[in-house]
PDB file of C-alpha atoms and ligand atoms in Angstrom:
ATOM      1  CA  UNK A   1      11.074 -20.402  74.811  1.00 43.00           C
ATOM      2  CA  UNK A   2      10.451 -18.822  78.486  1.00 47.00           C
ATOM      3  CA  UNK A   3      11.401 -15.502  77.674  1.00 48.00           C
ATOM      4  CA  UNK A   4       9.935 -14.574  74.629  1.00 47.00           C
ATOM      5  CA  UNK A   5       6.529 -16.005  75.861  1.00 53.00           C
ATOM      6  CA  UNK A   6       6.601 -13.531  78.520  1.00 49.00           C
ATOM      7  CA  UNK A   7       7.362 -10.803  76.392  1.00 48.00           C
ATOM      8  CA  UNK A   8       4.285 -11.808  74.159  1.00 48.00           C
ATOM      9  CA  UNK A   9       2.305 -11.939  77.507  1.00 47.00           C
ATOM     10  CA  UNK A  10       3.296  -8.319  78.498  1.00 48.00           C
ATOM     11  CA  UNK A  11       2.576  -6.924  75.210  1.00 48.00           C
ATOM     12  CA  UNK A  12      -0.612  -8.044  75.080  1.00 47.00           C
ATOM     13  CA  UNK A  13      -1.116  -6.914  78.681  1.00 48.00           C
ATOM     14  CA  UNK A  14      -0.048  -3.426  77.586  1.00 46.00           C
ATOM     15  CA  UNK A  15      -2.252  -3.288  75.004  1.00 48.00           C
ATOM     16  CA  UNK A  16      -5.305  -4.702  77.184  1.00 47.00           C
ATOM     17  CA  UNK A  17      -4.312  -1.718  80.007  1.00 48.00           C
ATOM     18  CA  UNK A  18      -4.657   1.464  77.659  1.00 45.00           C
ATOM     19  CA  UNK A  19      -2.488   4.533  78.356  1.00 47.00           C
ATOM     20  CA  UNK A  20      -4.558   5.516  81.654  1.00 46.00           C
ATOM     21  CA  UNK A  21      -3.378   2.551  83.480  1.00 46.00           C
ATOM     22  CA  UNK A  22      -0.216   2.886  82.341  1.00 47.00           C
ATOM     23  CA  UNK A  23       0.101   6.779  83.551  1.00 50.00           C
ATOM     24  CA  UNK A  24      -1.059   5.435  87.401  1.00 48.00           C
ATOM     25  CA  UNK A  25       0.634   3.068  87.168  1.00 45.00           C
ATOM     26  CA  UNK A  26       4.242   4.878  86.672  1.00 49.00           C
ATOM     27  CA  UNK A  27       6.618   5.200  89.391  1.00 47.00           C
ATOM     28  CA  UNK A  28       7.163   8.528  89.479  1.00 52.00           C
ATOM     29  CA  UNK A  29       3.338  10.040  89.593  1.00 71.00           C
ATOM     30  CA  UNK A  30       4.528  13.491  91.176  1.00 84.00           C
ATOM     31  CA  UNK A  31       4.089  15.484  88.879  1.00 96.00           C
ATOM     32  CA  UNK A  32       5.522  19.223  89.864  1.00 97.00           C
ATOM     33  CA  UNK A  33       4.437  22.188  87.341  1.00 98.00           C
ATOM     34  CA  UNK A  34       5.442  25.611  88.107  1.00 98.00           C
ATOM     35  CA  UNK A  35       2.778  28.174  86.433  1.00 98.00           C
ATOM     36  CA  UNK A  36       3.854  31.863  85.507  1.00 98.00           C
ATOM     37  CA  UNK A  37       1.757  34.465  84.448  1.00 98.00           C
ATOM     38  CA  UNK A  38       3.301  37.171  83.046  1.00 98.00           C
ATOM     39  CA  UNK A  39       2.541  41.252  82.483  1.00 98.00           C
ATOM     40  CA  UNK A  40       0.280  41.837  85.822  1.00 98.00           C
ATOM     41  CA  UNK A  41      -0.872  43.270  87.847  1.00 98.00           C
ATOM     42  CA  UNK A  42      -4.074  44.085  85.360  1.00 97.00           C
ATOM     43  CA  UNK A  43      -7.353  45.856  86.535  1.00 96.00           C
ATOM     44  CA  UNK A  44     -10.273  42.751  85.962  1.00 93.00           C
ATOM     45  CA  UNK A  45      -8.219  39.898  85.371  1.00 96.00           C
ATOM     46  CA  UNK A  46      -5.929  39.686  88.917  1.00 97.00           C
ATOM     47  CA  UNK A  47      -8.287  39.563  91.418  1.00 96.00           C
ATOM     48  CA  UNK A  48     -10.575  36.864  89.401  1.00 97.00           C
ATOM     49  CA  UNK A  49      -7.248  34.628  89.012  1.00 98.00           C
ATOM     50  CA  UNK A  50      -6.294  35.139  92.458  1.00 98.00           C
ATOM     51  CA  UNK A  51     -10.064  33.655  93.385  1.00 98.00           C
ATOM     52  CA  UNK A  52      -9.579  30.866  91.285  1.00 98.00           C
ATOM     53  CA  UNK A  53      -6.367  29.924  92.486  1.00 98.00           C
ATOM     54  CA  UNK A  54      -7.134  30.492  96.293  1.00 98.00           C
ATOM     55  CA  UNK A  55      -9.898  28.171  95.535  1.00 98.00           C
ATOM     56  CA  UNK A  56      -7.736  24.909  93.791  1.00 97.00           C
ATOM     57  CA  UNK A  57      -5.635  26.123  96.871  1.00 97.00           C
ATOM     58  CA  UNK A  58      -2.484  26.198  94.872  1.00 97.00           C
ATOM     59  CA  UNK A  59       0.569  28.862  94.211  1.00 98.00           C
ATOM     60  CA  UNK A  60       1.860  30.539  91.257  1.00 98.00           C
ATOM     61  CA  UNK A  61       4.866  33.138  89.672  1.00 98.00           C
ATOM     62  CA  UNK A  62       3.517  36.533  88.731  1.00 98.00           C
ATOM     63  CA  UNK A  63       6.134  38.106  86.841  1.00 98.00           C
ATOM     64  CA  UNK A  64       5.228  41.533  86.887  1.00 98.00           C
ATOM     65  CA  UNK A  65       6.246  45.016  84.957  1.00 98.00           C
ATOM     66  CA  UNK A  66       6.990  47.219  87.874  1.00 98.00           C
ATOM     67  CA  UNK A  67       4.585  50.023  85.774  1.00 98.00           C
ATOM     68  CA  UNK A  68       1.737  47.898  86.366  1.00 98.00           C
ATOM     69  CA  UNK A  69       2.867  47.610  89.743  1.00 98.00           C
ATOM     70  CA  UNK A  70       3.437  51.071  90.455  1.00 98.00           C
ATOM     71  CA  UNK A  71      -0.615  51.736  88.531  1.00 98.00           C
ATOM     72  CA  UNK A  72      -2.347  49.019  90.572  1.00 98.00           C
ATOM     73  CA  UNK A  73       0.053  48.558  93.509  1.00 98.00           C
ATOM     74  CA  UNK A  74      -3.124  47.017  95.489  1.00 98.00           C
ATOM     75  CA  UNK A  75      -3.620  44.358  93.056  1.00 98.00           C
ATOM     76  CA  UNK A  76       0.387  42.871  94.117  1.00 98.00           C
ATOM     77  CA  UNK A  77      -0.278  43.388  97.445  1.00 98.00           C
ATOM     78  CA  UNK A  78      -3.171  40.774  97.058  1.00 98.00           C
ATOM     79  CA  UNK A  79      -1.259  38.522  94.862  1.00 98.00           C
ATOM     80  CA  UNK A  80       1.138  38.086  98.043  1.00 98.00           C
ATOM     81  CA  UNK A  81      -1.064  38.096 100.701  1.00 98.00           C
ATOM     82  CA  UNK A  82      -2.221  35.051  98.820  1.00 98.00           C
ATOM     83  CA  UNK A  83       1.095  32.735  98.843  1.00 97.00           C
ATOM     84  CA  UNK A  84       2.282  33.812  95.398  1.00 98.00           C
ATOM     85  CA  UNK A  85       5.846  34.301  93.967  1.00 98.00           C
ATOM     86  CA  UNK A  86       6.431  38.005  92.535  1.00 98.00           C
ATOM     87  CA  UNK A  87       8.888  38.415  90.241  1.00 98.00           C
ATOM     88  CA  UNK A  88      10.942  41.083  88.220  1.00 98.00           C
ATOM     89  CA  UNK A  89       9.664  41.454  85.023  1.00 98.00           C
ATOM     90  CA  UNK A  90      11.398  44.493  84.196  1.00 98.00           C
ATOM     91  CA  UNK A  91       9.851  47.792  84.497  1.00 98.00           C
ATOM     92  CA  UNK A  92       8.326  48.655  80.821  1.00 98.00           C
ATOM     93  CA  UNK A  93       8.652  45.441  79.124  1.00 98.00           C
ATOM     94  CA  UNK A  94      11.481  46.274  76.585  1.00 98.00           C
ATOM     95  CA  UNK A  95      13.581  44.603  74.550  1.00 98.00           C
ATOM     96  CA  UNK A  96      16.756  44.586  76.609  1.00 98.00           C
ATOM     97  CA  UNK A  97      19.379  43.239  74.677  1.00 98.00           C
ATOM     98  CA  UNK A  98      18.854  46.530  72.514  1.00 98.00           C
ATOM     99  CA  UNK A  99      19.799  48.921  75.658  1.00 98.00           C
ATOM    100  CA  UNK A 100      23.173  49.895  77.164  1.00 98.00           C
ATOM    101  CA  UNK A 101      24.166  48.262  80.466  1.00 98.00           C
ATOM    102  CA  UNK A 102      22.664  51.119  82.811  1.00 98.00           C
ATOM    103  CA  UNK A 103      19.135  51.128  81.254  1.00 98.00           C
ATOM    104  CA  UNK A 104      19.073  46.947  81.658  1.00 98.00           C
ATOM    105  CA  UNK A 105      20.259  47.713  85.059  1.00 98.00           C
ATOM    106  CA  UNK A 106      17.696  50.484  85.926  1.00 98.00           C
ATOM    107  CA  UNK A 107      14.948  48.619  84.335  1.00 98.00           C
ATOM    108  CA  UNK A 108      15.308  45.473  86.569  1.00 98.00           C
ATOM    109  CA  UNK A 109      16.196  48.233  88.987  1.00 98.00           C
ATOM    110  CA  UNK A 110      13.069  50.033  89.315  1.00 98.00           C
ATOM    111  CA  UNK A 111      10.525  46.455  89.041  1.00 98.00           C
ATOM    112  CA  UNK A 112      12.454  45.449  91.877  1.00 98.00           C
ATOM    113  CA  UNK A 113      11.721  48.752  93.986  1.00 98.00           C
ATOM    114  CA  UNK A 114       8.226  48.970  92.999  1.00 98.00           C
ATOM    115  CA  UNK A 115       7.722  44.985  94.091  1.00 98.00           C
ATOM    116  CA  UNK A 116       9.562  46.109  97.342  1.00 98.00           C
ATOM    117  CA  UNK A 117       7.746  49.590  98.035  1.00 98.00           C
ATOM    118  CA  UNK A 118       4.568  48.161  96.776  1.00 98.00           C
ATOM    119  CA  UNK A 119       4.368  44.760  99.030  1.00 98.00           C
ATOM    120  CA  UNK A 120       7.317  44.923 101.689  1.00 98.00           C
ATOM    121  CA  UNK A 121       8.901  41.891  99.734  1.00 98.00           C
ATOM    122  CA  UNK A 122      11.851  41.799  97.444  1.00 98.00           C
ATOM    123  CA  UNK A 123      10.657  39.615  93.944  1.00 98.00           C
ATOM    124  CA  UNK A 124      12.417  36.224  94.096  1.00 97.00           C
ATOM    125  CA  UNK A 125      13.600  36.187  90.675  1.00 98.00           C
ATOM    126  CA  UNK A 126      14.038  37.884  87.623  1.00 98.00           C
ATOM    127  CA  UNK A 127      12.561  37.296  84.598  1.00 98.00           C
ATOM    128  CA  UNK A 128      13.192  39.054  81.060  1.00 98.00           C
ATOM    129  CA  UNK A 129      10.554  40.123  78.735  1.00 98.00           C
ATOM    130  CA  UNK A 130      10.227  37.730  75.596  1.00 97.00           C
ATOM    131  CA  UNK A 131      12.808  35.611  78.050  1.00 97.00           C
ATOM    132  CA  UNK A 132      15.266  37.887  75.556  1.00 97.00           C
ATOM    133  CA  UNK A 133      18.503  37.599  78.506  1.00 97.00           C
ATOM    134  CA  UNK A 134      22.220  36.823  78.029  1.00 97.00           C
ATOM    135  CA  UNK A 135      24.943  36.850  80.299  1.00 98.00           C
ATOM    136  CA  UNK A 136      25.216  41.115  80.213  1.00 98.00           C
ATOM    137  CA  UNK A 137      21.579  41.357  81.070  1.00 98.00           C
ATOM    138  CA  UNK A 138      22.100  38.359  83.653  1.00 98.00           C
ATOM    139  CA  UNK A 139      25.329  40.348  85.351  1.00 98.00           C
ATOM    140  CA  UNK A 140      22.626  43.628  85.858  1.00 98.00           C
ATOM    141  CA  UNK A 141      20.164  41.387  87.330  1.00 98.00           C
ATOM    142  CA  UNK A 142      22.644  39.735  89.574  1.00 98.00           C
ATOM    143  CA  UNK A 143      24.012  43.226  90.665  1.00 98.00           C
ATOM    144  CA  UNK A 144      20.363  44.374  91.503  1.00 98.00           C
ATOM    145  CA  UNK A 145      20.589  40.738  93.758  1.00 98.00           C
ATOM    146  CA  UNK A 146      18.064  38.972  91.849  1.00 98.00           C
ATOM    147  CA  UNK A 147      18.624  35.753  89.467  1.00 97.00           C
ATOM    148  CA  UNK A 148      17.435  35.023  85.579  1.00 98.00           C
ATOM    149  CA  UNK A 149      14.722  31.841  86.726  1.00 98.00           C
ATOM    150  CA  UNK A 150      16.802  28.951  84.957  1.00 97.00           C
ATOM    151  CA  UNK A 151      13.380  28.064  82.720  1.00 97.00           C
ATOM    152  CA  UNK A 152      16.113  26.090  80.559  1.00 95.00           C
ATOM    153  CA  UNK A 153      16.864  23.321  83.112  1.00 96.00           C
ATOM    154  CA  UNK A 154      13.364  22.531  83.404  1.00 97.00           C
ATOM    155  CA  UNK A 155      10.601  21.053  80.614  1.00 98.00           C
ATOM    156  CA  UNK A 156       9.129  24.326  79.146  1.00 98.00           C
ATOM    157  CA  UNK A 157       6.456  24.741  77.552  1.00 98.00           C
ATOM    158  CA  UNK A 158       4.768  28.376  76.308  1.00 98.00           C
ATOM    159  CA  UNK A 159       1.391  28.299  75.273  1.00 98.00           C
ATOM    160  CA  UNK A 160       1.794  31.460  73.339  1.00 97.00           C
ATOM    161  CA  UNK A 161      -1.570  33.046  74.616  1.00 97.00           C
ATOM    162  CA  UNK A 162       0.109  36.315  74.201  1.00 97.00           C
ATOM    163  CA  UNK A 163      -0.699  36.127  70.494  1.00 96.00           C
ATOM    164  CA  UNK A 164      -4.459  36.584  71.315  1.00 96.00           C
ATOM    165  CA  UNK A 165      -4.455  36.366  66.871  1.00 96.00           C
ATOM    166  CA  UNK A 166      -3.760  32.971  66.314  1.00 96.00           C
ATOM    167  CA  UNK A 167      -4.311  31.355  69.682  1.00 97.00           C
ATOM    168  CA  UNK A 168      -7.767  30.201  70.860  1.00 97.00           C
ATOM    169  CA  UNK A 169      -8.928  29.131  74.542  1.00 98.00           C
ATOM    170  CA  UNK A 170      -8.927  25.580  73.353  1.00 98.00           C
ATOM    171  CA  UNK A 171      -4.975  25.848  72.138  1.00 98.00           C
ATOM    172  CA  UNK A 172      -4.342  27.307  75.627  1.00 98.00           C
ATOM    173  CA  UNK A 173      -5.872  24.604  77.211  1.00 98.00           C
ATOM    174  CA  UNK A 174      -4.462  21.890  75.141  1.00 98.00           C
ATOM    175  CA  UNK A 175      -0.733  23.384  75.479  1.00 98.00           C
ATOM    176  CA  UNK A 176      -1.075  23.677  79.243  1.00 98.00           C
ATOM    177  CA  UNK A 177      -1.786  19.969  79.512  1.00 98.00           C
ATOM    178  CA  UNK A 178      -0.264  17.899  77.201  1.00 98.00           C
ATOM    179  CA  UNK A 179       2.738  16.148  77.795  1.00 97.00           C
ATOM    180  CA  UNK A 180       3.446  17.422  81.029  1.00 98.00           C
ATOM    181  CA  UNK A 181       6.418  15.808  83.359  1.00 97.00           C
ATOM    182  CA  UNK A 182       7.904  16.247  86.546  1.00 96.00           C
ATOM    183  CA  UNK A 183       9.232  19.858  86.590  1.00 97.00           C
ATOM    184  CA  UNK A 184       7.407  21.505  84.024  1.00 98.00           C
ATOM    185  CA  UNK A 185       7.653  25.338  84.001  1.00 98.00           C
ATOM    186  CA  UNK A 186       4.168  26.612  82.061  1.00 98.00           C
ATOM    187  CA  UNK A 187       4.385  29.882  80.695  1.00 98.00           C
ATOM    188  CA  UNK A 188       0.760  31.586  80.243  1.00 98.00           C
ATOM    189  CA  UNK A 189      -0.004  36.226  80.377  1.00 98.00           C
ATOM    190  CA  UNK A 190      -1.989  38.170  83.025  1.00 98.00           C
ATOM    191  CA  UNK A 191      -3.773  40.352  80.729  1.00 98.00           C
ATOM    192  CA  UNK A 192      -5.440  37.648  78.483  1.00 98.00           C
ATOM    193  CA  UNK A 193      -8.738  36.810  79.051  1.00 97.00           C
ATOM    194  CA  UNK A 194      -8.903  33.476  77.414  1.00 98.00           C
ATOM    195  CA  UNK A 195      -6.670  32.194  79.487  1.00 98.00           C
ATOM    196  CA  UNK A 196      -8.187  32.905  82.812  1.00 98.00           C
ATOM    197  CA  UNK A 197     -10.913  31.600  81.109  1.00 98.00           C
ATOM    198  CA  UNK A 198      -9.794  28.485  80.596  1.00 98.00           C
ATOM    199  CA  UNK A 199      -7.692  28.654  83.831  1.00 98.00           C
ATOM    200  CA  UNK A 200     -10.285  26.171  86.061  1.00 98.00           C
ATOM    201  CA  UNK A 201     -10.350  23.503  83.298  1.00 98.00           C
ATOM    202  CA  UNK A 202      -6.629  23.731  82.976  1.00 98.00           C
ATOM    203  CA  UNK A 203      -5.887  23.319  86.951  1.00 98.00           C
ATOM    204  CA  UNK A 204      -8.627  20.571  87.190  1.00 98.00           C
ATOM    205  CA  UNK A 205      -6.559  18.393  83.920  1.00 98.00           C
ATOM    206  CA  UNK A 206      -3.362  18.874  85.917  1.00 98.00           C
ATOM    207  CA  UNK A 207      -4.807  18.128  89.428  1.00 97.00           C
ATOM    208  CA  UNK A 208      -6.277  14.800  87.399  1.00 96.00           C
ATOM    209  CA  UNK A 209      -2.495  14.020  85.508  1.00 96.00           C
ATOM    210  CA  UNK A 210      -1.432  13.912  89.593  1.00 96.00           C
ATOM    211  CA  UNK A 211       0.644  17.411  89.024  1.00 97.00           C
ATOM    212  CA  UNK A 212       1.100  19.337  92.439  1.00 97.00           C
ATOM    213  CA  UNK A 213       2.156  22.965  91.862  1.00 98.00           C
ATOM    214  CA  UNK A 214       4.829  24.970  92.828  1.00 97.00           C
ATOM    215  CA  UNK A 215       6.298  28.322  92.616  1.00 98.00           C
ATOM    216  CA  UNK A 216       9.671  29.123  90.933  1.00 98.00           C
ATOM    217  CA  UNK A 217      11.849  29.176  94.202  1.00 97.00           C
ATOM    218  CA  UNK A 218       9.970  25.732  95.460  1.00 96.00           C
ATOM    219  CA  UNK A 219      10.850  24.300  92.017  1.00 96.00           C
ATOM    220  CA  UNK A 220      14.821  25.438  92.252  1.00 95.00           C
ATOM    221  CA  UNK A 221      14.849  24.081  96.100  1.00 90.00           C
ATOM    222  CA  UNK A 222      13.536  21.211  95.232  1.00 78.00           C
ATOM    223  CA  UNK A 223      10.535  21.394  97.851  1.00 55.00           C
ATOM    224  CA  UNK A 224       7.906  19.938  98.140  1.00 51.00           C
TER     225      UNK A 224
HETATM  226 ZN1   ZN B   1       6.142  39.742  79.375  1.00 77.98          ZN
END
């Protein structure tokens, strides 16, 4: 009769304690999310995430088209200067599993030299437009020295605010902080306005779900 009493107990303990006791009460409360912004650098929208960021005092990925780099080569020179990981977007955005081996290779080659050139640091990783890579597009990156971020070992989540159509402020939000675990990789876009709109609200619901955040290369080293 002992054991089944106690399980009665618990239950009803559980149900007394409501899901925000339960969340603090977990073992495992770190909480690391990795957030990437893709597309930058762009003219009104870095320098007011960069502000925002520098003020929650946390780091990010920019994943940048080296074009963007090359137009507003300031703008990722501020973006490092503030602690952030710049990465190799490619450098027009293609689609690169339509192109031969030497234009996948030249467009990874020329984001990388425009990251370089631009801020005095190689990008840490690459990553392909519409994450569209396979192992030829991962042998060009790896012979321009940079790795495809392995997105697919972590929990992923996009909140699709590319599609600027369909997806409100209020999606963004609700994507960026729902069901997040340890290791989540949150994919959000430079250039759209709603989400660095919705950018403090989203960092504030993390900081409150006990997420710390990291960049790409902190996430694959396992620090912090
Ligand atoms: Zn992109």
């Amino acid at each position: 009769m002992k054991t089944p009493h106690i399980a009665l107990v618990f239950s009803f303990a559980l149900l007394l304690s409501g899901p925000r006791q339960l969340l603090a009460s977990e073992p495992t409360a770190m909480k690391r999310v990795s957030l990437v912004f893709d597309d930058g650098p762009v003219v009104d929208q870095t320098d007011r995430m960069l502000a925002i960021l520098a003020k929650e005092n946390i780091h990010v990925n920019f994943c940048y088209i080296g074009k963007n780099v090359d137009a507003h080569p300031e703008l990722a020179r501020h973006a490092l200067a503030a602690g952030h990981e710049l990465n190799d977007h490619s450098y027009t955005h293609p689609h690169l599993k339509t192109l031969s081996d030497a234009e996948v290779h030249a467009e990874i080659q020329k984001c990388f030299s425009a990251i370089e050139h631009t801020t005095g640091k190689k990008p840490g990783w690459f990553w392909a437009p519409f994450l569209e890579s396979d192992a030829r597009i991962e042998a060009q990156a790896n012979e321009v020295g940079l790795s495809h971020f392995p997105y697919q070992k972590y929990h992923f989540i996009s909140t699709d605010d590319w599609n600027t159509k369909v997806t409100t402020g209020a999606m963004i939000h609700q994507r960026a902080t729902t069901g997040i675990t340890d290791r989540t990789v949150i994919l959000c876009h430079e250039w759209v306005p709603d989400t660095l709109a919705q950018l403090p609200g989203i960092i504030a619901e993390l900081k409150k779900q006990g997420c710390v955040f990291v960049t790409f290369s902190e996430l694959a080293h396992g620090a912090p």
